[in-house]
Short mmCIF file of C-alpha atoms in Angstrom, two decimals:
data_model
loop_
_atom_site.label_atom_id
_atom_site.label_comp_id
_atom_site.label_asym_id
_atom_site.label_seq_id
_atom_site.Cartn_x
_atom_site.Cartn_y
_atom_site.Cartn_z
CA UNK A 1 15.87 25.91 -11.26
CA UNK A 2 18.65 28.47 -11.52
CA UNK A 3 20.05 29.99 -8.51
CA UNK A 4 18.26 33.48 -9.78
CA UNK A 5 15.03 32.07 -9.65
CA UNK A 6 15.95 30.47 -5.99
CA UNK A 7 17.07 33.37 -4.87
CA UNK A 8 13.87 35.45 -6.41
CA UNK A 9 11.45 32.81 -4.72
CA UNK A 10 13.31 33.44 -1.18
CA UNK A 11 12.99 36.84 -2.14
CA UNK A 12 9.33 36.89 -2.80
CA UNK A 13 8.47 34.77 0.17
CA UNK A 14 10.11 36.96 2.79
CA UNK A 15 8.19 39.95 0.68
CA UNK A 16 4.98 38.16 1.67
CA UNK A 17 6.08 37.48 5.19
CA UNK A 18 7.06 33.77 5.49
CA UNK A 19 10.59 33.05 7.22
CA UNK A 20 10.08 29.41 7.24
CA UNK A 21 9.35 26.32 4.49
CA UNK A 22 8.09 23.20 5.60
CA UNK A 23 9.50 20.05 3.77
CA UNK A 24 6.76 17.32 3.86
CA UNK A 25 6.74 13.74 2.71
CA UNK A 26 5.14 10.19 2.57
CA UNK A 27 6.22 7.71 4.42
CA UNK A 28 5.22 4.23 3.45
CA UNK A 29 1.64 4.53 4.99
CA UNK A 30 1.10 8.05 3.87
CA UNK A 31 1.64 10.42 7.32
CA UNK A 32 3.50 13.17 6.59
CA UNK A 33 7.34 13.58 7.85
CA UNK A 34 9.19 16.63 7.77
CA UNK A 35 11.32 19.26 8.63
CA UNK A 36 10.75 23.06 9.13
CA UNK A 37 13.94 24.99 7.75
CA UNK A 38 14.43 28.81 7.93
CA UNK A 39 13.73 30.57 4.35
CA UNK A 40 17.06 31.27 4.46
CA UNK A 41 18.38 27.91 4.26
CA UNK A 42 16.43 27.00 1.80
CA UNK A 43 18.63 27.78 -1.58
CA UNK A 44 21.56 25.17 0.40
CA UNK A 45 18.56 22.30 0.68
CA UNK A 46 17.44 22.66 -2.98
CA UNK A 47 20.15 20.45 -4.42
CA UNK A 48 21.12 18.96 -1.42
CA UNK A 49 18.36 17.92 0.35
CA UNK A 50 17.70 17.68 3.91
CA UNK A 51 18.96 14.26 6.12
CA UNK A 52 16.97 11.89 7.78
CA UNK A 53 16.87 8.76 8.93
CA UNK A 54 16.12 6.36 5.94
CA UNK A 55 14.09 4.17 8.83
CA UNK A 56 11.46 6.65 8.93
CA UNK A 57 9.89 4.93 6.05
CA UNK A 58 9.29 2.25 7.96
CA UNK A 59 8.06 3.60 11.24
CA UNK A 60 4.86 2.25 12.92
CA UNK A 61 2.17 4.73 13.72
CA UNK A 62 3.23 3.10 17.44
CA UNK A 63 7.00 4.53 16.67
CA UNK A 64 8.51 1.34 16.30
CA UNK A 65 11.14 0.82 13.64
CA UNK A 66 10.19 -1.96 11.76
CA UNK A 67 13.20 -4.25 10.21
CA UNK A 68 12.48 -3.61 6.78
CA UNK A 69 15.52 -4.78 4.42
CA UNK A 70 17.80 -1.85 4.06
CA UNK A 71 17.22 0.19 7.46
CA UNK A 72 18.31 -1.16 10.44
CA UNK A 73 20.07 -4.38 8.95
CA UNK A 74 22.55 -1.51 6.97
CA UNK A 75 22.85 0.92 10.40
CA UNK A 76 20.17 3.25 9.74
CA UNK A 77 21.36 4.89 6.65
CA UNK A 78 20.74 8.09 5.62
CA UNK A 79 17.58 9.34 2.77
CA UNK A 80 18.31 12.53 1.17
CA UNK A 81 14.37 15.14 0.91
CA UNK A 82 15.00 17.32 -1.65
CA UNK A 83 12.36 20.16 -2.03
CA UNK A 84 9.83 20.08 -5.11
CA UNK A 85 9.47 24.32 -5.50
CA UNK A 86 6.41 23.50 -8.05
CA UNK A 87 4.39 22.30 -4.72
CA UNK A 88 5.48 25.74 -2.92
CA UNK A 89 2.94 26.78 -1.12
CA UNK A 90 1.32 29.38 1.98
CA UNK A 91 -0.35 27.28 5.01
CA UNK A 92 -3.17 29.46 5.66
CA UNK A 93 -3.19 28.59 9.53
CA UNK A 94 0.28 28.67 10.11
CA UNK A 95 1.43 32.37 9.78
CA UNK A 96 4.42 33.36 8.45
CA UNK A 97 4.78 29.48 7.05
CA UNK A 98 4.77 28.07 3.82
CA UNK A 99 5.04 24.57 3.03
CA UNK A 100 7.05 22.05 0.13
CA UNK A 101 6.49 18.55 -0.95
CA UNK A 102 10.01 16.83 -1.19
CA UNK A 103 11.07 14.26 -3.43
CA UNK A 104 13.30 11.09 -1.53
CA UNK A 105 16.91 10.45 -3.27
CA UNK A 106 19.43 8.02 -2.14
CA UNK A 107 22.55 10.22 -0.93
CA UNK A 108 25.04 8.08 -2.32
CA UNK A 109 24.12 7.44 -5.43
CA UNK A 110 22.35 10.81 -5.89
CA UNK A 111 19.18 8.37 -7.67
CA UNK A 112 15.73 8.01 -6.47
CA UNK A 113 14.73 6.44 -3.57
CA UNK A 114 12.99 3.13 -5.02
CA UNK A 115 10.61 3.12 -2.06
CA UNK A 116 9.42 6.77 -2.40
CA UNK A 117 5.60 6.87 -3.21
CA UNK A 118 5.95 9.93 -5.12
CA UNK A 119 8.68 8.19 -6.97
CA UNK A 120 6.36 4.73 -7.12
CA UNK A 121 3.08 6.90 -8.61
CA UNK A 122 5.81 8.46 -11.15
CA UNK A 123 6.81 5.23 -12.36
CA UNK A 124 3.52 3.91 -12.77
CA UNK A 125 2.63 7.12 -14.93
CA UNK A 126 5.63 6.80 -17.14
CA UNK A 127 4.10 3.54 -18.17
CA UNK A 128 1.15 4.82 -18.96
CA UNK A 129 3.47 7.57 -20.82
CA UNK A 130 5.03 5.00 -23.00
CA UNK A 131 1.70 3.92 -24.43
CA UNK A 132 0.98 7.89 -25.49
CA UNK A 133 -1.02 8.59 -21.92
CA UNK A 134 -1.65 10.62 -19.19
CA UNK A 135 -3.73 9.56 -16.45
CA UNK A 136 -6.17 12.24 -15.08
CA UNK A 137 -7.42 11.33 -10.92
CA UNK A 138 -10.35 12.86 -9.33
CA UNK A 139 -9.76 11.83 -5.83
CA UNK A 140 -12.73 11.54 -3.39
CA UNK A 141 -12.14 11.21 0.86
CA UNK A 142 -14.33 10.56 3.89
CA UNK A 143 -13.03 11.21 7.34
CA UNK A 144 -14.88 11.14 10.76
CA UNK A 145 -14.43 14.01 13.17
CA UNK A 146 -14.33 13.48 17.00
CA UNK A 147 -14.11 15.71 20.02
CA UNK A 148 -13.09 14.45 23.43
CA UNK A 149 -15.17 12.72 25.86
CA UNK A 150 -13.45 10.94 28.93
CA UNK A 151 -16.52 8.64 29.30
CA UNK A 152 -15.41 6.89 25.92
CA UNK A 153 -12.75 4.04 26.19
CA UNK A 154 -10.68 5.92 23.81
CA UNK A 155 -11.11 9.37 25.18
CA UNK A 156 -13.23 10.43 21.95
CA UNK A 157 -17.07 10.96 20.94
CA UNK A 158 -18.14 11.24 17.08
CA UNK A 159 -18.52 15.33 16.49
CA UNK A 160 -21.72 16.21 16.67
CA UNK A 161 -22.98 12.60 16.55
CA UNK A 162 -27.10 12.48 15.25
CA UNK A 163 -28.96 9.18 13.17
CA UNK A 164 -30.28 10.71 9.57
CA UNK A 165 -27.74 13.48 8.98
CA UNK A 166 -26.76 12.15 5.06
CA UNK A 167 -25.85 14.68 3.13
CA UNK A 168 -27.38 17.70 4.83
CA UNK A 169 -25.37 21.14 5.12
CA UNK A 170 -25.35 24.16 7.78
CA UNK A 171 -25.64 23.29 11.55
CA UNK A 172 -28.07 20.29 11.68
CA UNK A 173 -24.93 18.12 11.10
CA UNK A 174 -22.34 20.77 11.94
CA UNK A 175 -22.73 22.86 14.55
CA UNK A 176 -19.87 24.43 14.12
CA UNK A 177 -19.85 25.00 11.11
CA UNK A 178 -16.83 22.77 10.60
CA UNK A 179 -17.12 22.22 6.68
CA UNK A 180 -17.65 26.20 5.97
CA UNK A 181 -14.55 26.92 7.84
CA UNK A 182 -12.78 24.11 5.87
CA UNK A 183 -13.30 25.05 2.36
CA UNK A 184 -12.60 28.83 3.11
CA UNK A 185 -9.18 28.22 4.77
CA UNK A 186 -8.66 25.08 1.90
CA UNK A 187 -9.20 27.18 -0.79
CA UNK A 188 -6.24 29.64 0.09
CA UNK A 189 -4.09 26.45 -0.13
CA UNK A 190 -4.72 26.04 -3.72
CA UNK A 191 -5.46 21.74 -3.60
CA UNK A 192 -8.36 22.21 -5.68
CA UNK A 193 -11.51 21.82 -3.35
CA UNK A 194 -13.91 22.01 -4.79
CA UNK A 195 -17.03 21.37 -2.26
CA UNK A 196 -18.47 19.32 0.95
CA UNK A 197 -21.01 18.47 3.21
CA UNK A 198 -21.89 15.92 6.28
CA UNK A 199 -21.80 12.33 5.14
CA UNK A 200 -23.97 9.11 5.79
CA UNK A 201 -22.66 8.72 9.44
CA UNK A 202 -22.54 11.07 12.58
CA UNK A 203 -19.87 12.93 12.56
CA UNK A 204 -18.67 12.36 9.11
CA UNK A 205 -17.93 14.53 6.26
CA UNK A 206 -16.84 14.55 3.27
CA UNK A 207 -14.94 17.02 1.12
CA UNK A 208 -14.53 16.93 -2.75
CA UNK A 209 -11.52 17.82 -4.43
CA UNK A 210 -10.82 18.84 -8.70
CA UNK A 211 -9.45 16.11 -11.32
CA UNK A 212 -5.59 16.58 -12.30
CA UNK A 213 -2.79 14.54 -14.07
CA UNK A 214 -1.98 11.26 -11.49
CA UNK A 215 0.83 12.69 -9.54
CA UNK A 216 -0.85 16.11 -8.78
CA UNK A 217 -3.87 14.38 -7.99
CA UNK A 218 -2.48 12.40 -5.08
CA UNK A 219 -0.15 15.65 -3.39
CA UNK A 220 -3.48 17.02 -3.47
CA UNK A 221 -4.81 14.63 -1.12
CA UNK A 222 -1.94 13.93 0.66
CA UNK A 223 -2.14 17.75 1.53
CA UNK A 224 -5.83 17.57 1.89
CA UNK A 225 -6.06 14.75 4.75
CA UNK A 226 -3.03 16.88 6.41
CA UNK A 227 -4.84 19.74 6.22
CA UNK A 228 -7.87 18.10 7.90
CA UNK A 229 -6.08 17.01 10.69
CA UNK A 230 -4.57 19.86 11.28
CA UNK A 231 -7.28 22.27 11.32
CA UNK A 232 -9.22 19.66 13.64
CA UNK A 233 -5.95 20.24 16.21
CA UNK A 234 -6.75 23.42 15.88
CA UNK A 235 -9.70 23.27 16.96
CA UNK A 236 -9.30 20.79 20.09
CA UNK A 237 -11.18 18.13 18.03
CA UNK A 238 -9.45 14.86 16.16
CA UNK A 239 -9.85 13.98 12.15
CA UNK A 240 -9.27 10.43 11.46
CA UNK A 241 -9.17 8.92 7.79
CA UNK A 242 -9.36 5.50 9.77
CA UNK A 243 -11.24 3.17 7.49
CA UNK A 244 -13.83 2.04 10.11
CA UNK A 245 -13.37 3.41 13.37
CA UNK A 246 -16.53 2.50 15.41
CA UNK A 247 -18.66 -0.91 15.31
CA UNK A 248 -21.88 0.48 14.73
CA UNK A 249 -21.32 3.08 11.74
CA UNK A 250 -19.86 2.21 8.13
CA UNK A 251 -16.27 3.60 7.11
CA UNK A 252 -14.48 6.11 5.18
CA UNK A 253 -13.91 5.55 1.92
CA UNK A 254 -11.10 6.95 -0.79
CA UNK A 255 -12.99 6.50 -3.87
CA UNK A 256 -10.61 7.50 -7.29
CA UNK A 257 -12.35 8.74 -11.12
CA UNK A 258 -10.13 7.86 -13.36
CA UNK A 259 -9.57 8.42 -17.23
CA UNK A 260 -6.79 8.94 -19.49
CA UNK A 261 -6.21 11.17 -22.16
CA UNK A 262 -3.70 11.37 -25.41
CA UNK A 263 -1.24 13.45 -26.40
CA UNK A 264 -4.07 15.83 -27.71
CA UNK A 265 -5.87 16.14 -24.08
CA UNK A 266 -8.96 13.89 -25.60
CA UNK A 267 -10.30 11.60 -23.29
CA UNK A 268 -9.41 8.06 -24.68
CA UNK A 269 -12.04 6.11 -22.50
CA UNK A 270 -14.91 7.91 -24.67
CA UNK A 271 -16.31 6.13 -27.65
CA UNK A 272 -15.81 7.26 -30.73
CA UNK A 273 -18.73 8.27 -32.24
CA UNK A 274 -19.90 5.21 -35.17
CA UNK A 275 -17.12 3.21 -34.28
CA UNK A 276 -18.12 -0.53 -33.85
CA UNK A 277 -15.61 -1.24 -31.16
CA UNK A 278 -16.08 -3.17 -28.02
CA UNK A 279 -17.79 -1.06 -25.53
CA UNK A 280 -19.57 1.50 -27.92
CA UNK A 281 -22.81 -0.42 -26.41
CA UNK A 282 -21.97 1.29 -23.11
CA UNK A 283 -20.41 4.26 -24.74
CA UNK A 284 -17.28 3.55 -23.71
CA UNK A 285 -14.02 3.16 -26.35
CA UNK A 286 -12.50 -0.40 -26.07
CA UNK A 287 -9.65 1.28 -24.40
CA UNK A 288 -12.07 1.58 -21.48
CA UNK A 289 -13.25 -1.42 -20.81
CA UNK A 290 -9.78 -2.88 -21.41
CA UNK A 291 -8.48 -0.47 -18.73
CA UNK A 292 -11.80 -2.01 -16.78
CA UNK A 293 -10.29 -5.60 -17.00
CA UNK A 294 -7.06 -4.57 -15.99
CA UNK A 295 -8.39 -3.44 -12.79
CA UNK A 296 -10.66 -6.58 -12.47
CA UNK A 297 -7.67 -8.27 -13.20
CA UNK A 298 -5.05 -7.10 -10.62
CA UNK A 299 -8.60 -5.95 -7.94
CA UNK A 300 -6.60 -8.53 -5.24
CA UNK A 301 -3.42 -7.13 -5.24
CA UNK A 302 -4.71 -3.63 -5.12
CA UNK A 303 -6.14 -4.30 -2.09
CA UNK A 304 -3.40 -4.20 -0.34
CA UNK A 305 -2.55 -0.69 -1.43
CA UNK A 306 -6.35 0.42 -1.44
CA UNK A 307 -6.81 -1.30 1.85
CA UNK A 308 -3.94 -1.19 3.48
CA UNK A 309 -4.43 -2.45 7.75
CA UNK A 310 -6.22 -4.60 9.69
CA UNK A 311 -8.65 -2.48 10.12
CA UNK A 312 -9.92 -1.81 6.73
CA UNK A 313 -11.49 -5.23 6.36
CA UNK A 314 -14.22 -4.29 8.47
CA UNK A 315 -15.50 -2.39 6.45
CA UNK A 316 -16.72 -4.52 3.90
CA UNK A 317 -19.62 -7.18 3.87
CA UNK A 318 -23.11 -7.71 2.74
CA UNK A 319 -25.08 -3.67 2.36
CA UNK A 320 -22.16 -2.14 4.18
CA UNK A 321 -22.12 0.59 0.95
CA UNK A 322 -18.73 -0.88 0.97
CA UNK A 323 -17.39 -2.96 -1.92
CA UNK A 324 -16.38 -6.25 -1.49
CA UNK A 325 -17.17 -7.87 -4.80
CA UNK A 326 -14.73 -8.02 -7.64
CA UNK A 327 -17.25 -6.21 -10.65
CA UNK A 328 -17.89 -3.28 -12.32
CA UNK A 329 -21.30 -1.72 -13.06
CA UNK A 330 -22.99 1.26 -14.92
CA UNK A 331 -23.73 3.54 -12.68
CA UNK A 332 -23.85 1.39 -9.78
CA UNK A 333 -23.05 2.46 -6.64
CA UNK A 334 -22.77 -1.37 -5.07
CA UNK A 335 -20.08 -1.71 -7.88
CA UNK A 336 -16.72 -1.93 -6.64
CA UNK A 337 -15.85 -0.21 -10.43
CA UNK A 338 -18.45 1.87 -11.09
CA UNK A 339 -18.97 3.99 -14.46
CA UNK A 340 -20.73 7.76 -13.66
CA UNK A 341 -23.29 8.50 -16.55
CA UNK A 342 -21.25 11.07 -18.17
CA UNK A 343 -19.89 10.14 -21.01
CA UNK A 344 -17.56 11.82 -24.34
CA UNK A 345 -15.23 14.20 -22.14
CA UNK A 346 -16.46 13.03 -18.76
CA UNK A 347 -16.32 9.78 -19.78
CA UNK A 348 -14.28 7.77 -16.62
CA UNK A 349 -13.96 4.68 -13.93
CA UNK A 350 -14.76 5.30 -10.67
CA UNK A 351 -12.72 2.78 -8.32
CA UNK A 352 -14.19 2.50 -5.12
CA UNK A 353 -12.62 -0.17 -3.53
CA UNK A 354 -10.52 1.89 -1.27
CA UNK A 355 -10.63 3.05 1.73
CA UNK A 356 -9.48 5.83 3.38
CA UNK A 357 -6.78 5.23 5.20
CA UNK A 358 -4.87 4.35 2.09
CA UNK A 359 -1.51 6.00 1.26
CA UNK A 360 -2.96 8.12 -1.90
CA UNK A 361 -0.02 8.55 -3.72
CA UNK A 362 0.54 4.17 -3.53
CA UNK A 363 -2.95 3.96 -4.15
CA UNK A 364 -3.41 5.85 -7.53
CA UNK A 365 -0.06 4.27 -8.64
CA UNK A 366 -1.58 0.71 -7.94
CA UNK A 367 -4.76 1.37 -10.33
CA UNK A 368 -2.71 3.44 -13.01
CA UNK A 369 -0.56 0.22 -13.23
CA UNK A 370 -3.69 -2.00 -13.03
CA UNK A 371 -5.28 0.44 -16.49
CA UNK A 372 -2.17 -0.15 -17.91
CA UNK A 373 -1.71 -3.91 -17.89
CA UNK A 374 -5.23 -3.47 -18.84
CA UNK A 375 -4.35 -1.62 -22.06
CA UNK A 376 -1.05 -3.24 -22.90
CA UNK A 377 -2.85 -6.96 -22.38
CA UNK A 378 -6.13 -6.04 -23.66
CA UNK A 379 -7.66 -7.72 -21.39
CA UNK A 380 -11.41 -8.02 -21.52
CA UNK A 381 -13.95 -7.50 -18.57
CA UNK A 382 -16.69 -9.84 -17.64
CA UNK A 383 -20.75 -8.74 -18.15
CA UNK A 384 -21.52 -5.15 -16.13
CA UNK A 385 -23.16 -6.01 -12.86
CA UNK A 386 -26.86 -6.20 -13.03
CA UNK A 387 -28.96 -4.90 -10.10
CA UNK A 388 -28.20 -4.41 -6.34
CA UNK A 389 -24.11 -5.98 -6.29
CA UNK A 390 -23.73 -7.89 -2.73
CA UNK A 391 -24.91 -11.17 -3.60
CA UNK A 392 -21.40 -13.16 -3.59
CA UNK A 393 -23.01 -16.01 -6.68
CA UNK A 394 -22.62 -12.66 -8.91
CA UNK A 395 -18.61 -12.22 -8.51
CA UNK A 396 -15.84 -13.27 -6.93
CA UNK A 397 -15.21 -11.85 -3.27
CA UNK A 398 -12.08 -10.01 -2.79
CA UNK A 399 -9.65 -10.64 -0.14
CA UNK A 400 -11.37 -9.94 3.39
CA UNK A 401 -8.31 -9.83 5.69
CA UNK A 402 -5.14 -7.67 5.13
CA UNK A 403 -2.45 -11.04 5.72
CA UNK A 404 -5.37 -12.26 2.13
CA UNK A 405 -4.45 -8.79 0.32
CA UNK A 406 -1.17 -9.30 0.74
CA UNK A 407 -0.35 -12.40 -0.57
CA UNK A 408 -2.48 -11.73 -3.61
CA UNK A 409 0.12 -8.57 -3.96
CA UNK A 410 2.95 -10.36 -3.84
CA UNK A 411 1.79 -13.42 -6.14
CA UNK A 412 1.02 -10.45 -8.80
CA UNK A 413 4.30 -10.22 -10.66
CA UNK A 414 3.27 -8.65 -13.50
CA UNK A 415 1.66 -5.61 -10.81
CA UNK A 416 4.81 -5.78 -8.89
CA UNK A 417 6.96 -5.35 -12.65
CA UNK A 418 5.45 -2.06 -13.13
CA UNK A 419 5.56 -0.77 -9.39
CA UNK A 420 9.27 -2.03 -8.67
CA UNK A 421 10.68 -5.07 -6.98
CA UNK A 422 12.59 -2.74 -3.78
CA UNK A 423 9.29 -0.97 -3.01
CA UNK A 424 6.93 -4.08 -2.86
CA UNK A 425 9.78 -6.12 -0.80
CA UNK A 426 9.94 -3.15 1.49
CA UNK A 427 5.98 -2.62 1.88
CA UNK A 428 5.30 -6.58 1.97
CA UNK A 429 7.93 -6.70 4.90
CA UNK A 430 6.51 -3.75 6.82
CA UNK A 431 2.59 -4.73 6.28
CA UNK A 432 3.50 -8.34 7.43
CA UNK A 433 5.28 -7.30 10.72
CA UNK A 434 1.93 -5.33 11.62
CA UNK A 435 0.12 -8.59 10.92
CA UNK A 436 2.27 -10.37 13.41
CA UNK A 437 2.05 -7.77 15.60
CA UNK A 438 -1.42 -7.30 15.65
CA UNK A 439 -1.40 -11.13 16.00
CA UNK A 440 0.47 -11.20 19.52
CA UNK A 441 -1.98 -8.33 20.51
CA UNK A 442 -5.30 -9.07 22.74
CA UNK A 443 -7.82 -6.61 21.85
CA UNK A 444 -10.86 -5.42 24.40
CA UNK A 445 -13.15 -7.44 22.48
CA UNK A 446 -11.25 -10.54 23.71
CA UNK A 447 -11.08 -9.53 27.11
CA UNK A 448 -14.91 -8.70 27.03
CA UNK A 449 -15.83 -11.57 25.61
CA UNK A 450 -13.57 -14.23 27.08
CA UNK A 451 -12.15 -12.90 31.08
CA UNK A 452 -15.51 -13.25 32.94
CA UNK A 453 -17.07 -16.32 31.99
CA UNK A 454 -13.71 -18.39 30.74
#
């Protein structure tokens, strides 16, 4: 950008009234870091960028610094945020504020910082890009909203908590009105929301959001589960994207639609009409149900991107809605791949492995890889799933504990190639010290079951 246009966008932005810029990014596990900087300021951080501490990629949600190869073992180095103005944006509940994605560079060498997700998901579409494609993401997120209650061990109830509430709207599930409020202030934030209502559980909701090109598709929801839990601050409740948060309701899923499309825009995953190719029976081109195998293929290793703590793994099991099977199905919801009914334009996979408490910009990347090993390999798929898909004689279980996830990432070379060798050593060393950590850790379940009668 020249400094005209710089200057012009400071220009226009005090105009409208904002006098600071928030620089957001992803850390490793998807919360946002950042750095508020005076509008001022902002032509010097353009090329620049602003400091920080390279260790923040690796901070716990507890704050500890976790000795990931290349933080503290090299002094706590510095990374280098450097503002993405195509992601400018107004925050519509923070006046006078308006907010920038940044993109991670390594301040000595002025490259990319390997780790970066942004920079991970961008890789993983510019392999796609070499075989003539774009990858278009529809993401989908569930999150439970709480309010406080000092009665509850963890000082928090489930908003508005009822049995039967699936899928209504207005006040029965919401009484106030949480989702209307949502989607008005969301809408002035431009992430493409599209609509929402309450979800299965008490106290959960759902909100949908548009179909874009990969990388757009996952700042979207980055911004989106910010968003969330900000607005719930604002409102003296708590949003969590947790995967499973209580024992006796399911969890919150990140399901992701997913199709490609050529240099033309057409959607490559539709058959072509009278073409004998492999999947016209389904109406799907062969390109499709390669792209299915892929994901098949690499379904272990993704878990640990799609799935990424402890926690997630108890979400799955027999009718938890969650799934836990390695198969694909025609529109078949107990499909861990499932393929909607539309088909020619809307033609697509929907992946709904995840959960959602995954980092969505390392989550997209991890199945756009997966659709292109797919591709390049042609790699074939197994029969659809038949019928009501938790019965584990029909398909192979996937890994059921995160320490299971990750070694099936790490033995996946070929998943790992198109990802990058620094990110996955980095991500592999943080996810294994919260293994161990979690492992030296005695939960209240122990205590209740073991103190009193042991």
């Amino acid at each position: 950008m020249s400094a005209e246009s710089v200057e012009r966008t400071v220009e226009r932005l005090s105009e409208q009234g904002i006098d600071i810029v928030r620089v957001g990014y992803p850390d490793l596990i998807g919360t946002e870091r950042g750095k508020d900087v005076l509008l001022e300021r902002l032509p010097d951080i353009l090329h620049g960028g602003v400091a920080f501490c390279q260790a923040v990629y690796y901070t716990s949600p507890q704050g500890d610094t976790v000795p990931v190869p290349g933080g503290l073992d090299r002094g706590l180095p510095d990374v280098s945020i450097r503002p993405d103005l195509s992601t400018l944006t107004e925050l519509p509940w923070e006046p006078g504020v308006a907010h920038v994605l940044g993109d991670a560079y390594d301040p000595e060498t002025g490259h990319p910082f390997l780790e970066s997700p942004r920079g991970v998901l961008r890789a993983a579409a510019t392999r796609l890009a070499d075989l003539g494609l774009t990858a278009i993401a529809g993401p989908e997120l569930e999150y439970y909203l709480l309010e406080p209650d000092p009665a509850a061990p963890t000082g928090w109830k489930r908003y508005d908590d009822a049995l039967g509430n699936v899928y209504v709207t207005g006040r029965k599930g919401d009484r106030g009105s949480h989702v209307l409020r949502t989607l008005r202030t969301l809408r002035k934030l431009d992430i493409g929301v599209t609509m929402g209502n309450h979800e299965f559980s008490g106290g959960q909701f759902e909100i949908n959001l548009h179909h874009s090109d990969a990388l757009n598709a996952a700042d979207r929801a980055f911004r989106f589960k910010n968003a969330i839990k900000e607005l719930a601050r604002h409102d003296g409740l708590m949003a969590t994207f947790m995967a499973k948060p209580f024992d006796d309701e399911g969890g919150s899923g990140f399901h992701v639609h997913l199709s490609c499309v050529d240099a033309t825009g057409r959607n490559i995953f539709a058959a072509t009409p009278g073409a004998d190719e492999e999947g016209a029976a389904y109406g799907l081109s062969a390109t499709a149900m390669h792209a299915i195998g892929g994901v098949l293929a690499h379904a272990p290793a993704l878990a640990a991107l799609l799935n990424p703590t402890i926690n997630s793994y108890k979400r799955f099991g027999p009718d938890t809605l969650a799934p836990w099977l390695n198969d694909w199905g025609l529109d078949n919801r107990s499909a861990m791949l499932r393929i909607p009914p539309e088909r020619g334009p809307g033609s697509r996979l929907e992946v709904r492995l995840g959960d959602a408490s995954a980092n969505p910009y390392l989550g997209i990347a991890g199945l756009l890889a997966a659709v292109y090993l797919g591709i390049r390999d042609r790699i074939r798929p197994p029969a659809p799933l038949e019928g009501y898909g938790y019965d584990a004689a029909k398909a192979p279980v996937l890994p059921m504990t995160l320490p299971a996830a990750l070694d099936a990432f790490e033995a996946d070379a070929e998943l790992i190639e198109v990802l990058g060798k620094e990110f996955a050593a980095a991500y592999l060393a943080y996810k294994r010290d919260e293994v161990q950590r979690f492992s030296r850790t005695v939960t209240d379940w122990e205590f209740r079951e073991y103190a009193y009668h042991l």
